[in-house]
Amino acid sequence: EPEVTQTPSHQVTQMGQEVILRCVPISNHLYFYWYRQILGQKVEFLVSFYNNEISEKSEIFDDQFSVERPDGSNFTLKIRSTKLEDSAMYFCASSEANGGLATGDEQFFGPGTRLTVL
Amino acid sequence: ELKVEQNPLFLSMQEGKNYTIYCNYSTTSDRLYWYRQDPGKSLESLFVLLSNGAVKQEGRLMASLDTKARLSTLHITAAVHDLSATYFCAARNAGGTSYGKLTFGQGTILTVHP
């Protein structure tokens, strides 16, 4: 069964360093998302991406964050200068569609990358 | 701004009992999702509810949606230990400029004990 994959599973970094989190969405999916979950809290939307550009972003997704689809399979989230409060689990998700009456807009989540900023 | 609230946040159940988790959302939504999360794991999709009156069942879990009341419920029948997990509901904004953004509730931590 197709699934979303993410690497690495755990990333430890020093404050101020750049990190890149990688995701491989399900191959026929066209819409990609990043969410984060601070330990013990709810899941929060960061950004959605379609047709090689950002569709929507949250207040959390400031200038320190960027997303990219460098090739036909990977989808990356970059944090330029990490802060302590960026420590969280980051989930990538993808969906086949995004709207209408189809159920193909169900979002499938990857296993997550746990980011620890020291 | 769409807000989603779940209750209860913590639920301790005895095996064999029934209970309901409630999910209220603040503005019009065209999709309501239920996810399960085991500790340290990802989100597993349980149900997608598309329209008013929708009811879906899988094993001991049944989800329903009332769009007029902006309420979804997740009913647990005859709970077993394997159902212990955190359950999230998530709603999607209807129309406008939203492109699939899901707004999650706080999650309900369910513990089923003998």
mmCIF file with all atom_site columns, C-alpha atoms in Angstrom:
data_model
loop_
_atom_site.group_PDB
_atom_site.id
_atom_site.type_symbol
_atom_site.label_atom_id
_atom_site.label_alt_id
_atom_site.label_comp_id
_atom_site.label_asym_id
_atom_site.label_entity_id
_atom_site.label_seq_id
_atom_site.pdbx_PDB_ins_code
_atom_site.Cartn_x
_atom_site.Cartn_y
_atom_site.Cartn_z
_atom_site.occupancy
_atom_site.B_iso_or_equiv
_atom_site.pdbx_formal_charge
_atom_site.auth_seq_id
_atom_site.auth_comp_id
_atom_site.auth_asym_id
_atom_site.auth_atom_id
_atom_site.pdbx_PDB_model_num
ATOM 1   C CA . GLU A 1 1   ? 0.000   0.000  0.000  1.00 0.00 ? 1   GLU A CA 1
ATOM 2   C CA . PRO A 1 2   ? 1.439   3.417  -0.958 1.00 0.00 ? 2   PRO A CA 1
ATOM 3   C CA . GLU A 1 3   ? 2.526   5.560  1.955  1.00 0.00 ? 3   GLU A CA 1
ATOM 4   C CA . VAL A 1 4   ? 4.147   8.877  2.738  1.00 0.00 ? 4   VAL A CA 1
ATOM 5   C CA . THR A 1 5   ? 7.730   8.532  3.949  1.00 0.00 ? 5   THR A CA 1
ATOM 6   C CA . GLN A 1 6   ? 9.856   11.018 5.884  1.00 0.00 ? 6   GLN A CA 1
ATOM 7   C CA . THR A 1 7   ? 13.538  11.307 6.703  1.00 0.00 ? 7   THR A CA 1
ATOM 8   C CA . PRO A 1 8   ? 15.184  11.536 9.100  1.00 0.00 ? 8   PRO A CA 1
ATOM 9   C CA . SER A 1 9   ? 13.005  10.083 11.838 1.00 0.00 ? 9   SER A CA 1
ATOM 10  C CA . HIS A 1 10  ? 14.851  12.159 14.432 1.00 0.00 ? 10  HIS A CA 1
ATOM 11  C CA . GLN A 1 11  ? 16.985  15.254 13.945 1.00 0.00 ? 11  GLN A CA 1
ATOM 12  C CA . VAL A 1 12  ? 18.956  16.938 16.698 1.00 0.00 ? 12  VAL A CA 1
ATOM 13  C CA . THR A 1 13  ? 20.410  20.360 15.954 1.00 0.00 ? 13  THR A CA 1
ATOM 14  C CA . GLN A 1 14  ? 21.906  23.362 17.669 1.00 0.00 ? 14  GLN A CA 1
ATOM 15  C CA . MET A 1 15  ? 19.959  26.596 17.911 1.00 0.00 ? 15  MET A CA 1
ATOM 16  C CA . GLY A 1 16  ? 20.670  28.809 14.907 1.00 0.00 ? 16  GLY A CA 1
ATOM 17  C CA . GLN A 1 17  ? 21.490  25.947 12.568 1.00 0.00 ? 17  GLN A CA 1
ATOM 18  C CA . GLU A 1 18  ? 19.628  25.182 9.360  1.00 0.00 ? 18  GLU A CA 1
ATOM 19  C CA . VAL A 1 19  ? 17.692  21.941 9.017  1.00 0.00 ? 19  VAL A CA 1
ATOM 20  C CA . ILE A 1 20  ? 16.012  20.295 6.055  1.00 0.00 ? 20  ILE A CA 1
ATOM 21  C CA . LEU A 1 21  ? 13.272  17.776 6.628  1.00 0.00 ? 21  LEU A CA 1
ATOM 22  C CA . ARG A 1 22  ? 12.483  15.488 3.751  1.00 0.00 ? 22  ARG A CA 1
ATOM 23  C CA . CYS A 1 23  ? 9.286   13.844 2.615  1.00 0.00 ? 23  CYS A CA 1
ATOM 24  C CA . VAL A 1 24  ? 8.331   11.568 -0.249 1.00 0.00 ? 24  VAL A CA 1
ATOM 25  C CA . PRO A 1 25  ? 4.571   11.933 -0.834 1.00 0.00 ? 25  PRO A CA 1
ATOM 26  C CA . ILE A 1 26  ? 2.426   9.216  -2.379 1.00 0.00 ? 26  ILE A CA 1
ATOM 27  C CA . SER A 1 27  ? 3.339   9.125  -6.060 1.00 0.00 ? 27  SER A CA 1
ATOM 28  C CA . ASN A 1 28  ? 0.064   10.158 -7.719 1.00 0.00 ? 28  ASN A CA 1
ATOM 29  C CA . HIS A 1 29  ? -0.748  12.841 -5.154 1.00 0.00 ? 29  HIS A CA 1
ATOM 30  C CA . LEU A 1 30  ? -0.726  16.468 -6.190 1.00 0.00 ? 30  LEU A CA 1
ATOM 31  C CA . TYR A 1 31  ? -1.237  18.372 -2.900 1.00 0.00 ? 31  TYR A CA 1
ATOM 32  C CA . PHE A 1 32  ? 1.348   18.442 -0.168 1.00 0.00 ? 32  PHE A CA 1
ATOM 33  C CA . TYR A 1 33  ? 1.269   19.712 3.384  1.00 0.00 ? 33  TYR A CA 1
ATOM 34  C CA . TRP A 1 34  ? 3.434   20.205 6.442  1.00 0.00 ? 34  TRP A CA 1
ATOM 35  C CA . TYR A 1 35  ? 2.039   20.130 9.954  1.00 0.00 ? 35  TYR A CA 1
ATOM 36  C CA . ARG A 1 36  ? 3.774   20.190 13.307 1.00 0.00 ? 36  ARG A CA 1
ATOM 37  C CA . GLN A 1 37  ? 2.924   18.899 16.742 1.00 0.00 ? 37  GLN A CA 1
ATOM 38  C CA . ILE A 1 38  ? 4.678   20.212 19.807 1.00 0.00 ? 38  ILE A CA 1
ATOM 39  C CA . LEU A 1 39  ? 4.934   17.477 22.426 1.00 0.00 ? 39  LEU A CA 1
ATOM 40  C CA . GLY A 1 40  ? 1.585   16.907 24.115 1.00 0.00 ? 40  GLY A CA 1
ATOM 41  C CA . GLN A 1 41  ? -0.227  19.479 22.019 1.00 0.00 ? 41  GLN A CA 1
ATOM 42  C CA . LYS A 1 42  ? -2.489  19.428 19.000 1.00 0.00 ? 42  LYS A CA 1
ATOM 43  C CA . VAL A 1 43  ? -1.445  19.173 15.388 1.00 0.00 ? 43  VAL A CA 1
ATOM 44  C CA . GLU A 1 44  ? -0.970  22.570 13.711 1.00 0.00 ? 44  GLU A CA 1
ATOM 45  C CA . PHE A 1 45  ? -1.030  23.396 10.005 1.00 0.00 ? 45  PHE A CA 1
ATOM 46  C CA . LEU A 1 46  ? 2.096   25.001 8.580  1.00 0.00 ? 46  LEU A CA 1
ATOM 47  C CA . VAL A 1 47  ? 1.781   25.129 4.812  1.00 0.00 ? 47  VAL A CA 1
ATOM 48  C CA . SER A 1 48  ? 0.123   23.629 1.755  1.00 0.00 ? 48  SER A CA 1
ATOM 49  C CA . PHE A 1 49  ? 1.774   23.311 -1.641 1.00 0.00 ? 49  PHE A CA 1
ATOM 50  C CA . TYR A 1 50  ? 0.400   22.676 -5.089 1.00 0.00 ? 50  TYR A CA 1
ATOM 51  C CA . ASN A 1 51  ? 1.696   23.084 -8.614 1.00 0.00 ? 51  ASN A CA 1
ATOM 52  C CA . ASN A 1 52  ? 5.127   24.089 -7.357 1.00 0.00 ? 52  ASN A CA 1
ATOM 53  C CA . GLU A 1 53  ? 3.981   26.940 -5.216 1.00 0.00 ? 53  GLU A CA 1
ATOM 54  C CA . ILE A 1 54  ? 2.648   27.614 -1.744 1.00 0.00 ? 54  ILE A CA 1
ATOM 55  C CA . SER A 1 55  ? -1.154  27.618 -1.664 1.00 0.00 ? 55  SER A CA 1
ATOM 56  C CA . GLU A 1 56  ? -1.651  28.629 1.925  1.00 0.00 ? 56  GLU A CA 1
ATOM 57  C CA . LYS A 1 57  ? 0.489   29.146 5.001  1.00 0.00 ? 57  LYS A CA 1
ATOM 58  C CA . SER A 1 58  ? -0.137  29.728 8.673  1.00 0.00 ? 58  SER A CA 1
ATOM 59  C CA . GLU A 1 59  ? 1.218   32.421 10.978 1.00 0.00 ? 59  GLU A CA 1
ATOM 60  C CA . ILE A 1 60  ? 3.781   29.920 12.223 1.00 0.00 ? 60  ILE A CA 1
ATOM 61  C CA . PHE A 1 61  ? 5.283   29.669 8.732  1.00 0.00 ? 61  PHE A CA 1
ATOM 62  C CA . ASP A 1 62  ? 7.374   32.833 8.836  1.00 0.00 ? 62  ASP A CA 1
ATOM 63  C CA . ASP A 1 63  ? 10.439  33.867 6.823  1.00 0.00 ? 63  ASP A CA 1
ATOM 64  C CA . GLN A 1 64  ? 12.546  31.240 8.571  1.00 0.00 ? 64  GLN A CA 1
ATOM 65  C CA . PHE A 1 65  ? 10.576  28.477 6.874  1.00 0.00 ? 65  PHE A CA 1
ATOM 66  C CA . SER A 1 66  ? 10.552  27.467 3.238  1.00 0.00 ? 66  SER A CA 1
ATOM 67  C CA . VAL A 1 67  ? 9.306   24.522 1.219  1.00 0.00 ? 67  VAL A CA 1
ATOM 68  C CA . GLU A 1 68  ? 10.478  23.090 -2.031 1.00 0.00 ? 68  GLU A CA 1
ATOM 69  C CA . ARG A 1 69  ? 9.811   20.248 -4.402 1.00 0.00 ? 69  ARG A CA 1
ATOM 70  C CA . PRO A 1 70  ? 13.296  19.892 -5.859 1.00 0.00 ? 70  PRO A CA 1
ATOM 71  C CA . ASP A 1 71  ? 12.440  16.941 -8.080 1.00 0.00 ? 71  ASP A CA 1
ATOM 72  C CA . GLY A 1 72  ? 9.455   14.820 -8.982 1.00 0.00 ? 72  GLY A CA 1
ATOM 73  C CA . SER A 1 73  ? 9.362   12.897 -5.749 1.00 0.00 ? 73  SER A CA 1
ATOM 74  C CA . ASN A 1 74  ? 10.734  14.837 -2.778 1.00 0.00 ? 74  ASN A CA 1
ATOM 75  C CA . PHE A 1 75  ? 9.051   17.596 -0.797 1.00 0.00 ? 75  PHE A CA 1
ATOM 76  C CA . THR A 1 76  ? 11.225  19.425 1.715  1.00 0.00 ? 76  THR A CA 1
ATOM 77  C CA . LEU A 1 77  ? 10.749  21.775 4.639  1.00 0.00 ? 77  LEU A CA 1
ATOM 78  C CA . LYS A 1 78  ? 13.702  24.006 5.491  1.00 0.00 ? 78  LYS A CA 1
ATOM 79  C CA . ILE A 1 79  ? 14.115  25.952 8.694  1.00 0.00 ? 79  ILE A CA 1
ATOM 80  C CA . ARG A 1 80  ? 16.911  28.481 8.167  1.00 0.00 ? 80  ARG A CA 1
ATOM 81  C CA . SER A 1 81  ? 17.872  29.329 11.719 1.00 0.00 ? 81  SER A CA 1
ATOM 82  C CA . THR A 1 82  ? 16.288  27.012 14.246 1.00 0.00 ? 82  THR A CA 1
ATOM 83  C CA . LYS A 1 83  ? 14.962  28.217 17.572 1.00 0.00 ? 83  LYS A CA 1
ATOM 84  C CA . LEU A 1 84  ? 14.288  26.242 20.734 1.00 0.00 ? 84  LEU A CA 1
ATOM 85  C CA . GLU A 1 85  ? 10.548  26.589 20.139 1.00 0.00 ? 85  GLU A CA 1
ATOM 86  C CA . ASP A 1 86  ? 10.878  24.837 16.774 1.00 0.00 ? 86  ASP A CA 1
ATOM 87  C CA . SER A 1 87  ? 11.324  21.560 18.660 1.00 0.00 ? 87  SER A CA 1
ATOM 88  C CA . ALA A 1 88  ? 8.358   19.450 17.612 1.00 0.00 ? 88  ALA A CA 1
ATOM 89  C CA . MET A 1 89  ? 7.249   16.498 15.517 1.00 0.00 ? 89  MET A CA 1
ATOM 90  C CA . TYR A 1 90  ? 6.889   17.564 11.891 1.00 0.00 ? 90  TYR A CA 1
ATOM 91  C CA . PHE A 1 91  ? 4.434   15.646 9.743  1.00 0.00 ? 91  PHE A CA 1
ATOM 92  C CA . CYS A 1 92  ? 4.254   15.690 5.989  1.00 0.00 ? 92  CYS A CA 1
ATOM 93  C CA . ALA A 1 93  ? 0.935   14.820 4.350  1.00 0.00 ? 93  ALA A CA 1
ATOM 94  C CA . SER A 1 94  ? -0.277  14.455 0.807  1.00 0.00 ? 94  SER A CA 1
ATOM 95  C CA . SER A 1 95  ? -3.605  14.154 -0.966 1.00 0.00 ? 95  SER A CA 1
ATOM 96  C CA . GLU A 1 96  ? -4.708  13.234 -4.427 1.00 0.00 ? 96  GLU A CA 1
ATOM 97  C CA . ALA A 1 97  ? -7.233  16.014 -4.804 1.00 0.00 ? 97  ALA A CA 1
ATOM 98  C CA . ASN A 1 98  ? -8.408  19.051 -2.960 1.00 0.00 ? 98  ASN A CA 1
ATOM 99  C CA . GLY A 1 99  ? -12.056 19.823 -3.195 1.00 0.00 ? 99  GLY A CA 1
ATOM 100 C CA . GLY A 1 100 ? -15.294 18.984 -4.867 1.00 0.00 ? 100 GLY A CA 1
ATOM 101 C CA . LEU A 1 101 ? -17.311 16.008 -3.841 1.00 0.00 ? 101 LEU A CA 1
ATOM 102 C CA . ALA A 1 102 ? -14.549 13.483 -4.318 1.00 0.00 ? 102 ALA A CA 1
ATOM 103 C CA . THR A 1 103 ? -13.062 11.744 -1.344 1.00 0.00 ? 103 THR A CA 1
ATOM 104 C CA . GLY A 1 104 ? -9.653  11.857 -2.972 1.00 0.00 ? 104 GLY A CA 1
ATOM 105 C CA . ASP A 1 105 ? -8.779  14.867 -0.863 1.00 0.00 ? 105 ASP A CA 1
ATOM 106 C CA . GLU A 1 106 ? -8.171  12.727 2.206  1.00 0.00 ? 106 GLU A CA 1
ATOM 107 C CA . GLN A 1 107 ? -4.759  13.587 3.597  1.00 0.00 ? 107 GLN A CA 1
ATOM 108 C CA . PHE A 1 108 ? -2.348  10.771 4.336  1.00 0.00 ? 108 PHE A CA 1
ATOM 109 C CA . PHE A 1 109 ? 0.297   11.491 6.921  1.00 0.00 ? 109 PHE A CA 1
ATOM 110 C CA . GLY A 1 110 ? 3.888   10.342 7.052  1.00 0.00 ? 110 GLY A CA 1
ATOM 111 C CA . PRO A 1 111 ? 5.514   8.901  10.193 1.00 0.00 ? 111 PRO A CA 1
ATOM 112 C CA . GLY A 1 112 ? 6.960   12.284 11.189 1.00 0.00 ? 112 GLY A CA 1
ATOM 113 C CA . THR A 1 113 ? 10.379  13.734 11.943 1.00 0.00 ? 113 THR A CA 1
ATOM 114 C CA . ARG A 1 114 ? 11.091  14.576 15.553 1.00 0.00 ? 114 ARG A CA 1
ATOM 115 C CA . LEU A 1 115 ? 13.150  17.782 15.591 1.00 0.00 ? 115 LEU A CA 1
ATOM 116 C CA . THR A 1 116 ? 15.034  18.604 18.765 1.00 0.00 ? 116 THR A CA 1
ATOM 117 C CA . VAL A 1 117 ? 16.711  22.018 18.977 1.00 0.00 ? 117 VAL A CA 1
ATOM 118 C CA . LEU A 1 118 ? 19.316  22.365 21.721 1.00 0.00 ? 118 LEU A CA 1
ATOM 119 C CA . GLU B 2 1   ? -11.198 31.575 11.716 1.00 0.00 ? 1   GLU B CA 1
ATOM 120 C CA . LEU B 2 2   ? -12.174 27.938 12.053 1.00 0.00 ? 2   LEU B CA 1
ATOM 121 C CA . LYS B 2 3   ? -11.786 26.564 15.578 1.00 0.00 ? 3   LYS B CA 1
ATOM 122 C CA . VAL B 2 4   ? -12.231 22.942 16.586 1.00 0.00 ? 4   VAL B CA 1
ATOM 123 C CA . GLU B 2 5   ? -12.854 21.792 20.123 1.00 0.00 ? 5   GLU B CA 1
ATOM 124 C CA . GLN B 2 6   ? -13.026 18.265 21.441 1.00 0.00 ? 6   GLN B CA 1
ATOM 125 C CA . ASN B 2 7   ? -14.306 16.935 24.676 1.00 0.00 ? 7   ASN B CA 1
ATOM 126 C CA . PRO B 2 8   ? -13.469 15.244 26.820 1.00 0.00 ? 8   PRO B CA 1
ATOM 127 C CA . LEU B 2 9   ? -9.704  15.713 26.584 1.00 0.00 ? 9   LEU B CA 1
ATOM 128 C CA . PHE B 2 10  ? -9.066  12.692 28.776 1.00 0.00 ? 10  PHE B CA 1
ATOM 129 C CA . LEU B 2 11  ? -11.210 9.589  28.844 1.00 0.00 ? 11  LEU B CA 1
ATOM 130 C CA . SER B 2 12  ? -10.620 6.583  31.053 1.00 0.00 ? 12  SER B CA 1
ATOM 131 C CA . MET B 2 13  ? -12.904 3.719  30.126 1.00 0.00 ? 13  MET B CA 1
ATOM 132 C CA . GLN B 2 14  ? -13.503 0.284  31.405 1.00 0.00 ? 14  GLN B CA 1
ATOM 133 C CA . GLU B 2 15  ? -13.380 -2.544 28.910 1.00 0.00 ? 15  GLU B CA 1
ATOM 134 C CA . GLY B 2 16  ? -16.810 -3.378 27.558 1.00 0.00 ? 16  GLY B CA 1
ATOM 135 C CA . LYS B 2 17  ? -18.290 0.064  28.165 1.00 0.00 ? 17  LYS B CA 1
ATOM 136 C CA . ASN B 2 18  ? -19.582 2.576  25.629 1.00 0.00 ? 18  ASN B CA 1
ATOM 137 C CA . TYR B 2 19  ? -18.652 6.218  25.340 1.00 0.00 ? 19  TYR B CA 1
ATOM 138 C CA . THR B 2 20  ? -18.750 9.177  22.964 1.00 0.00 ? 20  THR B CA 1
ATOM 139 C CA . ILE B 2 21  ? -16.165 11.802 22.046 1.00 0.00 ? 21  ILE B CA 1
ATOM 140 C CA . TYR B 2 22  ? -17.554 15.123 20.854 1.00 0.00 ? 22  TYR B CA 1
ATOM 141 C CA . CYS B 2 23  ? -16.069 17.476 18.292 1.00 0.00 ? 23  CYS B CA 1
ATOM 142 C CA . ASN B 2 24  ? -17.476 20.974 17.785 1.00 0.00 ? 24  ASN B CA 1
ATOM 143 C CA . TYR B 2 25  ? -16.320 23.345 15.088 1.00 0.00 ? 25  TYR B CA 1
ATOM 144 C CA . SER B 2 26  ? -16.954 27.051 14.846 1.00 0.00 ? 26  SER B CA 1
ATOM 145 C CA . THR B 2 27  ? -17.631 27.861 11.194 1.00 0.00 ? 27  THR B CA 1
ATOM 146 C CA . THR B 2 28  ? -18.782 26.096 8.074  1.00 0.00 ? 28  THR B CA 1
ATOM 147 C CA . SER B 2 29  ? -16.680 23.107 7.178  1.00 0.00 ? 29  SER B CA 1
ATOM 148 C CA . ASP B 2 30  ? -17.070 20.769 4.231  1.00 0.00 ? 30  ASP B CA 1
ATOM 149 C CA . ARG B 2 31  ? -15.042 17.878 5.585  1.00 0.00 ? 31  ARG B CA 1
ATOM 150 C CA . LEU B 2 32  ? -14.673 16.348 9.001  1.00 0.00 ? 32  LEU B CA 1
ATOM 151 C CA . TYR B 2 33  ? -11.956 13.814 9.713  1.00 0.00 ? 33  TYR B CA 1
ATOM 152 C CA . TRP B 2 34  ? -11.163 11.534 12.596 1.00 0.00 ? 34  TRP B CA 1
ATOM 153 C CA . TYR B 2 35  ? -7.598  10.368 13.165 1.00 0.00 ? 35  TYR B CA 1
ATOM 154 C CA . ARG B 2 36  ? -6.008  8.011  15.647 1.00 0.00 ? 36  ARG B CA 1
ATOM 155 C CA . GLN B 2 37  ? -2.500  8.547  17.015 1.00 0.00 ? 37  GLN B CA 1
ATOM 156 C CA . ASP B 2 38  ? -0.543  6.028  19.071 1.00 0.00 ? 38  ASP B CA 1
ATOM 157 C CA . PRO B 2 39  ? 2.263   7.399  21.288 1.00 0.00 ? 39  PRO B CA 1
ATOM 158 C CA . GLY B 2 40  ? 5.204   8.577  19.187 1.00 0.00 ? 40  GLY B CA 1
ATOM 159 C CA . LYS B 2 41  ? 3.485   7.559  15.981 1.00 0.00 ? 41  LYS B CA 1
ATOM 160 C CA . SER B 2 42  ? 1.836   9.248  13.042 1.00 0.00 ? 42  SER B CA 1
ATOM 161 C CA . LEU B 2 43  ? -1.812  9.970  12.390 1.00 0.00 ? 43  LEU B CA 1
ATOM 162 C CA . GLU B 2 44  ? -3.920  7.132  11.100 1.00 0.00 ? 44  GLU B CA 1
ATOM 163 C CA . SER B 2 45  ? -7.030  8.127  9.193  1.00 0.00 ? 45  SER B CA 1
ATOM 164 C CA . LEU B 2 46  ? -10.184 6.583  10.639 1.00 0.00 ? 46  LEU B CA 1
ATOM 165 C CA . PHE B 2 47  ? -13.110 8.353  8.996  1.00 0.00 ? 47  PHE B CA 1
ATOM 166 C CA . VAL B 2 48  ? -13.901 11.072 6.478  1.00 0.00 ? 48  VAL B CA 1
ATOM 167 C CA . LEU B 2 49  ? -17.364 12.608 6.829  1.00 0.00 ? 49  LEU B CA 1
ATOM 168 C CA . LEU B 2 50  ? -18.601 14.631 3.904  1.00 0.00 ? 50  LEU B CA 1
ATOM 169 C CA . SER B 2 51  ? -22.196 15.587 4.445  1.00 0.00 ? 51  SER B CA 1
ATOM 170 C CA . ASN B 2 52  ? -24.866 16.249 7.000  1.00 0.00 ? 52  ASN B CA 1
ATOM 171 C CA . GLY B 2 53  ? -26.153 13.068 8.572  1.00 0.00 ? 53  GLY B CA 1
ATOM 172 C CA . ALA B 2 54  ? -23.158 11.038 7.418  1.00 0.00 ? 54  ALA B CA 1
ATOM 173 C CA . VAL B 2 55  ? -22.501 8.004  9.584  1.00 0.00 ? 55  VAL B CA 1
ATOM 174 C CA . LYS B 2 56  ? -19.567 5.654  9.188  1.00 0.00 ? 56  LYS B CA 1
ATOM 175 C CA . GLN B 2 57  ? -18.656 2.583  11.187 1.00 0.00 ? 57  GLN B CA 1
ATOM 176 C CA . GLU B 2 58  ? -15.525 0.509  11.449 1.00 0.00 ? 58  GLU B CA 1
ATOM 177 C CA . GLY B 2 59  ? -15.426 -2.201 14.077 1.00 0.00 ? 59  GLY B CA 1
ATOM 178 C CA . ARG B 2 60  ? -16.188 -0.720 17.495 1.00 0.00 ? 60  ARG B CA 1
ATOM 179 C CA . LEU B 2 61  ? -15.975 2.887  16.271 1.00 0.00 ? 61  LEU B CA 1
ATOM 180 C CA . MET B 2 62  ? -18.776 4.875  14.690 1.00 0.00 ? 62  MET B CA 1
ATOM 181 C CA . ALA B 2 63  ? -18.543 8.483  13.553 1.00 0.00 ? 63  ALA B CA 1
ATOM 182 C CA . SER B 2 64  ? -21.356 10.849 12.666 1.00 0.00 ? 64  SER B CA 1
ATOM 183 C CA . LEU B 2 65  ? -21.688 14.393 11.431 1.00 0.00 ? 65  LEU B CA 1
ATOM 184 C CA . ASP B 2 66  ? -24.359 17.042 12.049 1.00 0.00 ? 66  ASP B CA 1
ATOM 185 C CA . THR B 2 67  ? -23.410 20.076 9.967  1.00 0.00 ? 67  THR B CA 1
ATOM 186 C CA . LYS B 2 68  ? -26.287 22.169 11.277 1.00 0.00 ? 68  LYS B CA 1
ATOM 187 C CA . ALA B 2 69  ? -25.088 21.759 14.849 1.00 0.00 ? 69  ALA B CA 1
ATOM 188 C CA . ARG B 2 70  ? -21.436 21.837 13.681 1.00 0.00 ? 70  ARG B CA 1
ATOM 189 C CA . LEU B 2 71  ? -20.887 18.686 15.676 1.00 0.00 ? 71  LEU B CA 1
ATOM 190 C CA . SER B 2 72  ? -19.272 15.357 15.002 1.00 0.00 ? 72  SER B CA 1
ATOM 191 C CA . THR B 2 73  ? -19.221 12.419 17.379 1.00 0.00 ? 73  THR B CA 1
ATOM 192 C CA . LEU B 2 74  ? -17.027 9.367  17.659 1.00 0.00 ? 74  LEU B CA 1
ATOM 193 C CA . HIS B 2 75  ? -18.847 6.604  19.488 1.00 0.00 ? 75  HIS B CA 1
ATOM 194 C CA . ILE B 2 76  ? -16.977 3.713  21.024 1.00 0.00 ? 76  ILE B CA 1
ATOM 195 C CA . THR B 2 77  ? -18.882 0.489  21.594 1.00 0.00 ? 77  THR B CA 1
ATOM 196 C CA . ALA B 2 78  ? -17.721 -2.194 24.024 1.00 0.00 ? 78  ALA B CA 1
ATOM 197 C CA . ALA B 2 79  ? -14.250 -0.743 24.410 1.00 0.00 ? 79  ALA B CA 1
ATOM 198 C CA . VAL B 2 80  ? -11.193 -2.988 24.302 1.00 0.00 ? 80  VAL B CA 1
ATOM 199 C CA . HIS B 2 81  ? -7.628  -2.222 25.388 1.00 0.00 ? 81  HIS B CA 1
ATOM 200 C CA . ASP B 2 82  ? -6.427  -1.960 21.768 1.00 0.00 ? 82  ASP B CA 1
ATOM 201 C CA . LEU B 2 83  ? -8.479  1.194  21.357 1.00 0.00 ? 83  LEU B CA 1
ATOM 202 C CA . SER B 2 84  ? -6.265  3.077  23.820 1.00 0.00 ? 84  SER B CA 1
ATOM 203 C CA . ALA B 2 85  ? -4.777  5.987  21.834 1.00 0.00 ? 85  ALA B CA 1
ATOM 204 C CA . THR B 2 86  ? -5.252  9.701  21.201 1.00 0.00 ? 86  THR B CA 1
ATOM 205 C CA . TYR B 2 87  ? -8.123  10.565 18.885 1.00 0.00 ? 87  TYR B CA 1
ATOM 206 C CA . PHE B 2 88  ? -8.181  13.798 16.910 1.00 0.00 ? 88  PHE B CA 1
ATOM 207 C CA . CYS B 2 89  ? -10.940 15.326 14.904 1.00 0.00 ? 89  CYS B CA 1
ATOM 208 C CA . ALA B 2 90  ? -10.019 17.797 12.171 1.00 0.00 ? 90  ALA B CA 1
ATOM 209 C CA . ALA B 2 91  ? -12.164 20.064 10.066 1.00 0.00 ? 91  ALA B CA 1
ATOM 210 C CA . ARG B 2 92  ? -11.449 21.636 6.722  1.00 0.00 ? 92  ARG B CA 1
ATOM 211 C CA . ASN B 2 93  ? -12.546 25.156 5.815  1.00 0.00 ? 93  ASN B CA 1
ATOM 212 C CA . ALA B 2 94  ? -15.306 25.247 3.228  1.00 0.00 ? 94  ALA B CA 1
ATOM 213 C CA . GLY B 2 95  ? -14.421 27.153 0.072  1.00 0.00 ? 95  GLY B CA 1
ATOM 214 C CA . GLY B 2 96  ? -12.816 30.545 0.153  1.00 0.00 ? 96  GLY B CA 1
ATOM 215 C CA . THR B 2 97  ? -9.073  30.574 -0.333 1.00 0.00 ? 97  THR B CA 1
ATOM 216 C CA . SER B 2 98  ? -8.404  27.523 1.785  1.00 0.00 ? 98  SER B CA 1
ATOM 217 C CA . TYR B 2 99  ? -6.509  24.797 -0.008 1.00 0.00 ? 99  TYR B CA 1
ATOM 218 C CA . GLY B 2 100 ? -7.075  21.793 2.184  1.00 0.00 ? 100 GLY B CA 1
ATOM 219 C CA . LYS B 2 101 ? -5.789  23.180 5.461  1.00 0.00 ? 101 LYS B CA 1
ATOM 220 C CA . LEU B 2 102 ? -7.001  21.010 8.322  1.00 0.00 ? 102 LEU B CA 1
ATOM 221 C CA . THR B 2 103 ? -7.702  22.511 11.720 1.00 0.00 ? 103 THR B CA 1
ATOM 222 C CA . PHE B 2 104 ? -7.309  19.957 14.477 1.00 0.00 ? 104 PHE B CA 1
ATOM 223 C CA . GLY B 2 105 ? -8.975  19.633 17.836 1.00 0.00 ? 105 GLY B CA 1
ATOM 224 C CA . GLN B 2 106 ? -6.886  19.246 20.979 1.00 0.00 ? 106 GLN B CA 1
ATOM 225 C CA . GLY B 2 107 ? -7.173  15.479 20.933 1.00 0.00 ? 107 GLY B CA 1
ATOM 226 C CA . THR B 2 108 ? -8.824  13.046 23.338 1.00 0.00 ? 108 THR B CA 1
ATOM 227 C CA . ILE B 2 109 ? -6.502  10.696 25.198 1.00 0.00 ? 109 ILE B CA 1
ATOM 228 C CA . LEU B 2 110 ? -8.408  7.451  25.586 1.00 0.00 ? 110 LEU B CA 1
ATOM 229 C CA . THR B 2 111 ? -7.288  4.825  28.052 1.00 0.00 ? 111 THR B CA 1
ATOM 230 C CA . VAL B 2 112 ? -9.167  1.541  28.245 1.00 0.00 ? 112 VAL B CA 1
ATOM 231 C CA . HIS B 2 113 ? -8.510  -0.526 31.339 1.00 0.00 ? 113 HIS B CA 1
ATOM 232 C CA . PRO B 2 114 ? -9.785  -3.930 32.513 1.00 0.00 ? 114 PRO B CA 1
#
